[in-house]
PDB file of C-alpha atoms and ligand atoms in Angstrom:
ATOM      1  CA  UNK A  14      10.939 -16.522 -11.500  1.00 85.00           C
ATOM      2  CA  UNK A  15       8.585 -15.494  -8.731  1.00 95.00           C
ATOM      3  CA  UNK A  16       7.143 -12.137  -7.959  1.00 98.00           C
ATOM      4  CA  UNK A  17       4.964 -11.245  -4.905  1.00 98.00           C
ATOM      5  CA  UNK A  18       2.592  -8.356  -4.388  1.00 98.00           C
ATOM      6  CA  UNK A  19       0.999  -7.292  -1.150  1.00 98.00           C
ATOM      7  CA  UNK A  20      -0.750  -4.193   0.210  1.00 98.00           C
ATOM      8  CA  UNK A  21      -2.593  -2.703   3.230  1.00 98.00           C
ATOM      9  CA  UNK A  22      -0.529  -4.106   6.062  1.00 98.00           C
ATOM     10  CA  UNK A  23      -1.319  -0.912   8.073  1.00 97.00           C
ATOM     11  CA  UNK A  24       1.815  -1.588  10.171  1.00 98.00           C
ATOM     12  CA  UNK A  25       1.801   0.198  13.466  1.00 96.00           C
ATOM     13  CA  UNK A  26       3.090  -0.358  16.998  1.00 96.00           C
ATOM     14  CA  UNK A  27      -0.289  -1.284  18.287  1.00 95.00           C
ATOM     15  CA  UNK A  28      -0.522  -4.402  16.123  1.00 96.00           C
ATOM     16  CA  UNK A  29       2.719  -6.363  16.875  1.00 96.00           C
ATOM     17  CA  UNK A  30       1.146  -9.648  15.560  1.00 96.00           C
ATOM     18  CA  UNK A  31       1.002  -8.191  12.012  1.00 97.00           C
ATOM     19  CA  UNK A  32       4.601  -6.783  12.243  1.00 97.00           C
ATOM     20  CA  UNK A  33       5.878 -10.223  13.489  1.00 96.00           C
ATOM     21  CA  UNK A  34       3.854 -12.093  10.909  1.00 96.00           C
ATOM     22  CA  UNK A  35       5.198  -9.869   8.151  1.00 97.00           C
ATOM     23  CA  UNK A  36       8.817 -10.225   9.206  1.00 97.00           C
ATOM     24  CA  UNK A  37       8.426 -13.991   9.273  1.00 96.00           C
ATOM     25  CA  UNK A  38       6.658 -13.877   5.892  1.00 96.00           C
ATOM     26  CA  UNK A  39       9.595 -11.904   4.520  1.00 96.00           C
ATOM     27  CA  UNK A  40      12.033 -14.613   5.646  1.00 94.00           C
ATOM     28  CA  UNK A  41       9.953 -17.654   4.742  1.00 93.00           C
ATOM     29  CA  UNK A  42       8.105 -16.439   1.616  1.00 93.00           C
ATOM     30  CA  UNK A  43       9.627 -13.370   0.113  1.00 96.00           C
ATOM     31  CA  UNK A  44      13.147 -14.575   0.429  1.00 95.00           C
ATOM     32  CA  UNK A  45      14.433 -15.779  -2.959  1.00 95.00           C
ATOM     33  CA  UNK A  46      11.755 -13.851  -4.937  1.00 97.00           C
ATOM     34  CA  UNK A  47      12.739 -11.799  -7.891  1.00 97.00           C
ATOM     35  CA  UNK A  48      10.581  -8.889  -6.923  1.00 98.00           C
ATOM     36  CA  UNK A  49       8.262  -7.709  -4.139  1.00 98.00           C
ATOM     37  CA  UNK A  50       5.649  -5.029  -4.811  1.00 98.00           C
ATOM     38  CA  UNK A  51       4.046  -3.248  -1.795  1.00 98.00           C
ATOM     39  CA  UNK A  52       1.002  -1.387  -3.070  1.00 98.00           C
ATOM     40  CA  UNK A  53       0.381   1.183  -0.387  1.00 98.00           C
ATOM     41  CA  UNK A  54      -0.876   1.531   3.208  1.00 97.00           C
ATOM     42  CA  UNK A  55       2.196  -0.457   4.246  1.00 98.00           C
ATOM     43  CA  UNK A  56       2.158   1.724   7.335  1.00 97.00           C
ATOM     44  CA  UNK A  57      -0.934   2.872   9.177  1.00 95.00           C
ATOM     45  CA  UNK A  58       0.521   6.360   9.307  1.00 93.00           C
ATOM     46  CA  UNK A  59       3.634   8.113   8.088  1.00 95.00           C
ATOM     47  CA  UNK A  60       4.529  11.619   9.288  1.00 93.00           C
ATOM     48  CA  UNK A  61       7.865  11.993   7.401  1.00 96.00           C
ATOM     49  CA  UNK A  62      11.101  10.108   6.916  1.00 97.00           C
ATOM     50  CA  UNK A  63      12.775  12.107   9.720  1.00 95.00           C
ATOM     51  CA  UNK A  64      10.829   9.742  12.015  1.00 94.00           C
ATOM     52  CA  UNK A  65      13.864   7.408  11.451  1.00 95.00           C
ATOM     53  CA  UNK A  66      16.023   9.877  13.471  1.00 95.00           C
ATOM     54  CA  UNK A  67      14.016   9.135  16.527  1.00 93.00           C
ATOM     55  CA  UNK A  68      14.667   5.349  16.500  1.00 91.00           C
ATOM     56  CA  UNK A  69      15.516   4.288  20.057  1.00 91.00           C
ATOM     57  CA  UNK A  70      14.040   7.584  21.438  1.00 90.00           C
ATOM     58  CA  UNK A  71      10.386   7.516  20.392  1.00 90.00           C
ATOM     59  CA  UNK A  72       7.967   6.544  23.166  1.00 88.00           C
ATOM     60  CA  UNK A  73       5.175   5.771  20.662  1.00 89.00           C
ATOM     61  CA  UNK A  74       7.316   3.016  19.095  1.00 94.00           C
ATOM     62  CA  UNK A  75       6.690   4.263  15.588  1.00 94.00           C
ATOM     63  CA  UNK A  76      10.297   5.144  14.888  1.00 95.00           C
ATOM     64  CA  UNK A  77      11.667   1.749  16.078  1.00 97.00           C
ATOM     65  CA  UNK A  78       9.013  -0.009  13.959  1.00 98.00           C
ATOM     66  CA  UNK A  79      10.025   2.015  10.871  1.00 97.00           C
ATOM     67  CA  UNK A  80      13.694   1.305  11.441  1.00 97.00           C
ATOM     68  CA  UNK A  81      13.146  -2.379  11.996  1.00 98.00           C
ATOM     69  CA  UNK A  82      10.984  -2.712   8.866  1.00 98.00           C
ATOM     70  CA  UNK A  83      13.590  -0.785   6.795  1.00 98.00           C
ATOM     71  CA  UNK A  84      16.341  -3.114   8.045  1.00 98.00           C
ATOM     72  CA  UNK A  85      14.378  -6.290   7.208  1.00 98.00           C
ATOM     73  CA  UNK A  86      13.550  -4.987   3.697  1.00 98.00           C
ATOM     74  CA  UNK A  87      17.154  -4.057   3.178  1.00 98.00           C
ATOM     75  CA  UNK A  88      18.311  -7.525   3.987  1.00 98.00           C
ATOM     76  CA  UNK A  89      15.864  -8.934   1.403  1.00 98.00           C
ATOM     77  CA  UNK A  90      17.063  -6.398  -1.206  1.00 98.00           C
ATOM     78  CA  UNK A  91      20.719  -7.312  -0.516  1.00 98.00           C
ATOM     79  CA  UNK A  92      19.763 -10.909  -1.105  1.00 97.00           C
ATOM     80  CA  UNK A  93      18.684  -9.997  -4.551  1.00 97.00           C
ATOM     81  CA  UNK A  94      14.898  -9.197  -4.371  1.00 98.00           C
ATOM     82  CA  UNK A  95      13.910  -5.960  -6.139  1.00 98.00           C
ATOM     83  CA  UNK A  96      11.511  -4.112  -3.824  1.00 98.00           C
ATOM     84  CA  UNK A  97       8.978  -1.533  -5.011  1.00 98.00           C
ATOM     85  CA  UNK A  98       6.955   0.701  -2.707  1.00 98.00           C
ATOM     86  CA  UNK A  99       3.777   2.543  -3.807  1.00 98.00           C
ATOM     87  CA  UNK A 100       2.121   5.148  -1.688  1.00 98.00           C
ATOM     88  CA  UNK A 101      -1.291   4.560  -0.067  1.00 97.00           C
ATOM     89  CA  UNK A 102      -3.713   7.084   1.339  1.00 95.00           C
ATOM     90  CA  UNK A 103      -2.076   6.713   4.742  1.00 94.00           C
ATOM     91  CA  UNK A 104       1.642   6.572   4.039  1.00 95.00           C
ATOM     92  CA  UNK A 105       1.691   9.028   1.099  1.00 95.00           C
ATOM     93  CA  UNK A 106       4.451  11.030   2.917  1.00 96.00           C
ATOM     94  CA  UNK A 107       6.861   7.982   2.748  1.00 97.00           C
ATOM     95  CA  UNK A 108       9.867   9.431   0.992  1.00 97.00           C
ATOM     96  CA  UNK A 109      13.168   8.705  -0.762  1.00 97.00           C
ATOM     97  CA  UNK A 110      15.120   8.363   2.512  1.00 98.00           C
ATOM     98  CA  UNK A 111      12.972   5.493   3.851  1.00 98.00           C
ATOM     99  CA  UNK A 112      13.100   3.895   0.386  1.00 98.00           C
ATOM    100  CA  UNK A 113      16.905   4.107   0.363  1.00 98.00           C
ATOM    101  CA  UNK A 114      17.253   2.724   3.824  1.00 98.00           C
ATOM    102  CA  UNK A 115      14.933  -0.097   2.893  1.00 98.00           C
ATOM    103  CA  UNK A 116      16.759  -0.813  -0.372  1.00 98.00           C
ATOM    104  CA  UNK A 117      13.484  -0.141  -2.189  1.00 98.00           C
ATOM    105  CA  UNK A 118      12.310   1.932  -5.122  1.00 98.00           C
ATOM    106  CA  UNK A 119       9.298   4.232  -4.881  1.00 98.00           C
ATOM    107  CA  UNK A 120       6.762   3.400  -7.541  1.00 98.00           C
ATOM    108  CA  UNK A 121       4.309   5.910  -9.072  1.00 97.00           C
ATOM    109  CA  UNK A 122       0.578   5.309  -8.640  1.00 97.00           C
ATOM    110  CA  UNK A 123      -0.457   4.205 -11.277  1.00 98.00           C
ATOM    111  CA  UNK A 124       2.381   2.179 -12.881  1.00 98.00           C
ATOM    112  CA  UNK A 125       2.336  -0.451 -15.621  1.00 98.00           C
ATOM    113  CA  UNK A 126       4.780  -3.282 -15.078  1.00 98.00           C
ATOM    114  CA  UNK A 127       5.319  -6.546 -16.901  1.00 97.00           C
ATOM    115  CA  UNK A 128       4.120  -9.500 -14.792  1.00 97.00           C
ATOM    116  CA  UNK A 129       3.834 -13.066 -16.039  1.00 94.00           C
ATOM    117  CA  UNK A 130       4.506 -11.891 -19.611  1.00 94.00           C
ATOM    118  CA  UNK A 131       1.793  -9.278 -19.747  1.00 96.00           C
ATOM    119  CA  UNK A 132       1.446  -5.560 -18.912  1.00 98.00           C
ATOM    120  CA  UNK A 133      -0.255  -5.089 -15.550  1.00 98.00           C
ATOM    121  CA  UNK A 134      -1.555  -1.906 -14.127  1.00 98.00           C
ATOM    122  CA  UNK A 135      -0.654  -1.429 -10.450  1.00 98.00           C
ATOM    123  CA  UNK A 136      -2.491   1.061  -8.203  1.00 98.00           C
ATOM    124  CA  UNK A 137      -3.189   1.577  -4.544  1.00 98.00           C
ATOM    125  CA  UNK A 138      -6.869   1.911  -5.416  1.00 98.00           C
ATOM    126  CA  UNK A 139      -7.991   5.025  -3.554  1.00 97.00           C
ATOM    127  CA  UNK A 140      -8.085   7.106  -6.774  1.00 97.00           C
ATOM    128  CA  UNK A 141     -10.632   4.618  -8.226  1.00 98.00           C
ATOM    129  CA  UNK A 142     -13.188   5.522  -5.466  1.00 96.00           C
ATOM    130  CA  UNK A 143     -14.403   8.541  -7.402  1.00 96.00           C
ATOM    131  CA  UNK A 144     -17.889   8.537  -5.808  1.00 94.00           C
ATOM    132  CA  UNK A 145     -16.264   9.572  -2.550  1.00 94.00           C
ATOM    133  CA  UNK A 146     -15.970  13.236  -3.555  1.00 93.00           C
ATOM    134  CA  UNK A 147     -14.991  14.532  -0.120  1.00 92.00           C
ATOM    135  CA  UNK A 148     -12.063  12.064   0.005  1.00 93.00           C
ATOM    136  CA  UNK A 149     -11.004  12.890  -3.560  1.00 95.00           C
ATOM    137  CA  UNK A 150     -10.887  16.584  -2.615  1.00 94.00           C
ATOM    138  CA  UNK A 151      -8.638  15.736   0.324  1.00 93.00           C
ATOM    139  CA  UNK A 152      -6.490  13.503  -1.863  1.00 95.00           C
ATOM    140  CA  UNK A 153      -5.898  16.309  -4.397  1.00 95.00           C
ATOM    141  CA  UNK A 154      -4.729  18.531  -1.545  1.00 94.00           C
ATOM    142  CA  UNK A 155      -2.614  16.021   0.209  1.00 93.00           C
ATOM    143  CA  UNK A 156      -0.762  14.966  -2.963  1.00 93.00           C
ATOM    144  CA  UNK A 157       0.122  18.606  -3.784  1.00 95.00           C
ATOM    145  CA  UNK A 158       3.870  19.197  -3.331  1.00 94.00           C
ATOM    146  CA  UNK A 159       3.339  22.541  -1.572  1.00 96.00           C
ATOM    147  CA  UNK A 160       0.967  21.027   1.004  1.00 95.00           C
ATOM    148  CA  UNK A 161       3.460  18.211   1.625  1.00 95.00           C
ATOM    149  CA  UNK A 162       6.276  20.666   2.010  1.00 95.00           C
ATOM    150  CA  UNK A 163       4.261  22.686   4.608  1.00 95.00           C
ATOM    151  CA  UNK A 164       3.323  19.540   6.533  1.00 95.00           C
ATOM    152  CA  UNK A 165       6.915  18.236   6.535  1.00 96.00           C
ATOM    153  CA  UNK A 166       8.156  21.569   7.770  1.00 96.00           C
ATOM    154  CA  UNK A 167       6.097  21.226  10.968  1.00 96.00           C
ATOM    155  CA  UNK A 168       7.632  19.998  14.198  1.00 94.00           C
ATOM    156  CA  UNK A 169       7.197  16.167  14.597  1.00 91.00           C
ATOM    157  CA  UNK A 170       4.667  16.389  17.520  1.00 89.00           C
ATOM    158  CA  UNK A 171       2.531  18.713  15.489  1.00 93.00           C
ATOM    159  CA  UNK A 172       2.571  16.245  12.566  1.00 94.00           C
ATOM    160  CA  UNK A 173       1.735  13.346  14.911  1.00 90.00           C
ATOM    161  CA  UNK A 174      -1.299  15.424  16.109  1.00 91.00           C
ATOM    162  CA  UNK A 175      -2.358  16.220  12.509  1.00 91.00           C
ATOM    163  CA  UNK A 176      -2.084  12.577  11.449  1.00 89.00           C
ATOM    164  CA  UNK A 177      -4.286  11.369  14.250  1.00 88.00           C
ATOM    165  CA  UNK A 178      -6.783  14.161  13.607  1.00 90.00           C
ATOM    166  CA  UNK A 179      -6.917  13.126   9.935  1.00 88.00           C
ATOM    167  CA  UNK A 180      -7.437   9.487  10.890  1.00 87.00           C
ATOM    168  CA  UNK A 181     -10.254  10.401  13.313  1.00 88.00           C
ATOM    169  CA  UNK A 182     -11.938  12.584  10.679  1.00 87.00           C
ATOM    170  CA  UNK A 183     -11.681   9.910   8.032  1.00 86.00           C
ATOM    171  CA  UNK A 184     -13.042   7.233  10.451  1.00 85.00           C
ATOM    172  CA  UNK A 185     -15.982   9.394  11.339  1.00 84.00           C
ATOM    173  CA  UNK A 186     -16.705  10.377   7.685  1.00 85.00           C
ATOM    174  CA  UNK A 187     -16.405   6.823   6.496  1.00 86.00           C
ATOM    175  CA  UNK A 188     -18.848   5.473   9.110  1.00 84.00           C
ATOM    176  CA  UNK A 189     -21.463   7.770   7.516  1.00 82.00           C
ATOM    177  CA  UNK A 190     -20.712   6.719   3.908  1.00 83.00           C
ATOM    178  CA  UNK A 191     -22.718   4.175   1.996  1.00 82.00           C
ATOM    179  CA  UNK A 192     -20.906   0.947   1.253  1.00 80.00           C
ATOM    180  CA  UNK A 193     -20.760   1.381  -2.494  1.00 80.00           C
ATOM    181  CA  UNK A 194     -19.207   4.859  -2.134  1.00 81.00           C
ATOM    182  CA  UNK A 195     -16.255   3.192  -0.345  1.00 85.00           C
ATOM    183  CA  UNK A 196     -15.673   0.794  -3.241  1.00 93.00           C
ATOM    184  CA  UNK A 197     -14.135   1.492  -6.606  1.00 96.00           C
ATOM    185  CA  UNK A 198     -16.300   3.046  -9.350  1.00 96.00           C
ATOM    186  CA  UNK A 199     -16.760   0.338 -12.041  1.00 96.00           C
ATOM    187  CA  UNK A 200     -16.791   2.866 -14.905  1.00 97.00           C
ATOM    188  CA  UNK A 201     -13.534   4.494 -13.540  1.00 98.00           C
ATOM    189  CA  UNK A 202     -11.854   1.037 -13.475  1.00 98.00           C
ATOM    190  CA  UNK A 203     -12.691   0.412 -17.138  1.00 98.00           C
ATOM    191  CA  UNK A 204     -11.631   3.920 -18.130  1.00 98.00           C
ATOM    192  CA  UNK A 205      -8.281   3.728 -16.386  1.00 98.00           C
ATOM    193  CA  UNK A 206      -7.563   0.208 -17.757  1.00 98.00           C
ATOM    194  CA  UNK A 207      -8.414   1.277 -21.288  1.00 98.00           C
ATOM    195  CA  UNK A 208      -6.293   4.413 -20.966  1.00 98.00           C
ATOM    196  CA  UNK A 209      -3.296   2.300 -19.984  1.00 98.00           C
ATOM    197  CA  UNK A 210      -4.054  -0.473 -22.568  1.00 98.00           C
ATOM    198  CA  UNK A 211      -4.049  -3.280 -20.021  1.00 98.00           C
ATOM    199  CA  UNK A 212      -6.421  -6.193 -19.388  1.00 98.00           C
ATOM    200  CA  UNK A 213      -5.128  -6.802 -15.828  1.00 98.00           C
ATOM    201  CA  UNK A 214      -5.320  -4.373 -12.864  1.00 98.00           C
ATOM    202  CA  UNK A 215      -4.038  -5.085  -9.345  1.00 98.00           C
ATOM    203  CA  UNK A 216      -4.875  -2.802  -6.420  1.00 98.00           C
ATOM    204  CA  UNK A 217      -5.604  -2.866  -2.751  1.00 98.00           C
ATOM    205  CA  UNK A 218      -7.180  -0.168  -0.497  1.00 97.00           C
ATOM    206  CA  UNK A 219     -10.776  -1.336  -0.323  1.00 96.00           C
ATOM    207  CA  UNK A 220     -10.019  -4.393   1.853  1.00 96.00           C
ATOM    208  CA  UNK A 221     -12.265  -6.420  -0.371  1.00 97.00           C
ATOM    209  CA  UNK A 222      -9.951  -9.168  -1.702  1.00 98.00           C
ATOM    210  CA  UNK A 223     -11.349 -10.762  -4.887  1.00 98.00           C
ATOM    211  CA  UNK A 224     -10.756 -11.517  -8.585  1.00 98.00           C
ATOM    212  CA  UNK A 225     -13.282  -9.662 -10.726  1.00 98.00           C
ATOM    213  CA  UNK A 226     -13.844 -10.474 -14.366  1.00 98.00           C
ATOM    214  CA  UNK A 227     -14.743  -7.585 -16.646  1.00 98.00           C
ATOM    215  CA  UNK A 228     -14.580  -6.314 -20.165  1.00 98.00           C
ATOM    216  CA  UNK A 229     -12.280  -3.611 -21.424  1.00 98.00           C
ATOM    217  CA  UNK A 230     -12.548  -2.395 -24.977  1.00 96.00           C
ATOM    218  CA  UNK A 231     -14.254  -5.671 -25.922  1.00 97.00           C
ATOM    219  CA  UNK A 232     -11.546  -7.848 -24.345  1.00 97.00           C
ATOM    220  CA  UNK A 233     -11.778 -10.107 -21.313  1.00 98.00           C
ATOM    221  CA  UNK A 234     -10.060  -8.430 -18.442  1.00 98.00           C
ATOM    222  CA  UNK A 235      -9.513  -8.985 -14.724  1.00 98.00           C
ATOM    223  CA  UNK A 236      -9.166  -6.766 -11.623  1.00 98.00           C
ATOM    224  CA  UNK A 237      -7.412  -8.467  -8.744  1.00 98.00           C
ATOM    225  CA  UNK A 238      -7.927  -6.869  -5.392  1.00 98.00           C
ATOM    226  CA  UNK A 239      -5.409  -7.537  -2.563  1.00 98.00           C
ATOM    227  CA  UNK A 240      -6.758  -7.821   1.012  1.00 98.00           C
ATOM    228  CA  UNK A 241      -5.621  -6.061   4.193  1.00 98.00           C
ATOM    229  CA  UNK A 242      -3.466  -7.990   6.691  1.00 98.00           C
ATOM    230  CA  UNK A 243      -4.803  -8.906  10.104  1.00 96.00           C
ATOM    231  CA  UNK A 244      -3.379 -10.823  13.058  1.00 93.00           C
ATOM    232  CA  UNK A 245      -2.883 -14.352  11.773  1.00 92.00           C
ATOM    233  CA  UNK A 246      -3.929 -13.688   8.207  1.00 96.00           C
ATOM    234  CA  UNK A 247      -2.537 -11.847   5.194  1.00 97.00           C
ATOM    235  CA  UNK A 248      -2.962 -11.705   1.426  1.00 98.00           C
ATOM    236  CA  UNK A 249      -0.546 -11.989  -1.486  1.00 98.00           C
ATOM    237  CA  UNK A 250      -0.534 -12.289  -5.186  1.00 98.00           C
ATOM    238  CA  UNK A 251       2.034 -14.697  -6.517  1.00 98.00           C
ATOM    239  CA  UNK A 252       3.253 -14.475 -10.087  1.00 98.00           C
ATOM    240  CA  UNK A 253       4.901 -17.704 -10.995  1.00 93.00           C
ATOM    241  CA  UNK A 254       5.512 -18.245 -14.643  1.00 86.00           C
ATOM    242  CA  UNK A 255       2.502 -16.798 -16.446  1.00 86.00           C
ATOM    243  CA  UNK A 256      -0.086 -17.199 -13.743  1.00 91.00           C
ATOM    244  CA  UNK A 257      -1.212 -14.549 -11.289  1.00 96.00           C
ATOM    245  CA  UNK A 258      -2.771 -16.033  -8.133  1.00 97.00           C
ATOM    246  CA  UNK A 259      -4.471 -14.254  -5.239  1.00 98.00           C
ATOM    247  CA  UNK A 260      -3.924 -16.197  -1.996  1.00 98.00           C
ATOM    248  CA  UNK A 261      -4.967 -15.840   1.560  1.00 97.00           C
ATOM    249  CA  UNK A 262      -2.001 -16.709   3.674  1.00 95.00           C
ATOM    250  CA  UNK A 263      -1.752 -17.810   7.348  1.00 94.00           C
ATOM    251  CA  UNK A 264       0.659 -15.652   9.340  1.00 90.00           C
ATOM    252  CA  UNK A 265       2.475 -17.598  12.063  1.00 76.00           C
ATOM    253  CA  UNK A 266       1.962 -16.015  15.443  1.00 66.00           C
TER     254      UNK A 266
HETATM  255 MN1   MN B 326      -5.872   2.640   1.513  1.00 62.75          MN
END
């Protein structure tokens, strides 16, 4: 029994080394696993599943990338690996169609799943950064079904423009934010873990891979943070038997 968890690959046509590294990782590592959890920001941006209709005719390369990744995941799923996809703050518009074409199941943020014989809380992690009030206000808007409907009804080129505008705004805003605002709020972590009755939390988003020991309701607990993928280097959590291990992994070029 082996389960793998990853997050924050930020796949996009401008970073082919990460795409190729991931596809090789799928064949060499993920193949034969019972389950694969992808905890958000799998894609650097996602403007809607109808992007898949543009495969072969999208000069930006986004549609071909999406179709290629969906095909690779589908092969893994057909070989017997259960694939779960959670939204991140960049690919929150990823929908049922992509999931279906990838042979994956969309997973709510947060979700409690059983890993290594214990309940584990899985999150992307952005909702834990409660000190970033400006971002939380945007998140509340962007997760609203009506806002999503309105955005998805826009022509594709308009959505592409909106996505790059949002990325530019967030980059500019983040460069002015204090370091600790960009990390999770410790009290929020304890609160959320206690509310879900877990002593293990796994999330990504902050790009600060680490295993943190903490206390929840008087019990020893741990928060395992997945790292972001870069050319030549990725992060995974391996669940083998009862143990959960965070590992930095080399990605073949
Ligand atoms: Mn994120």
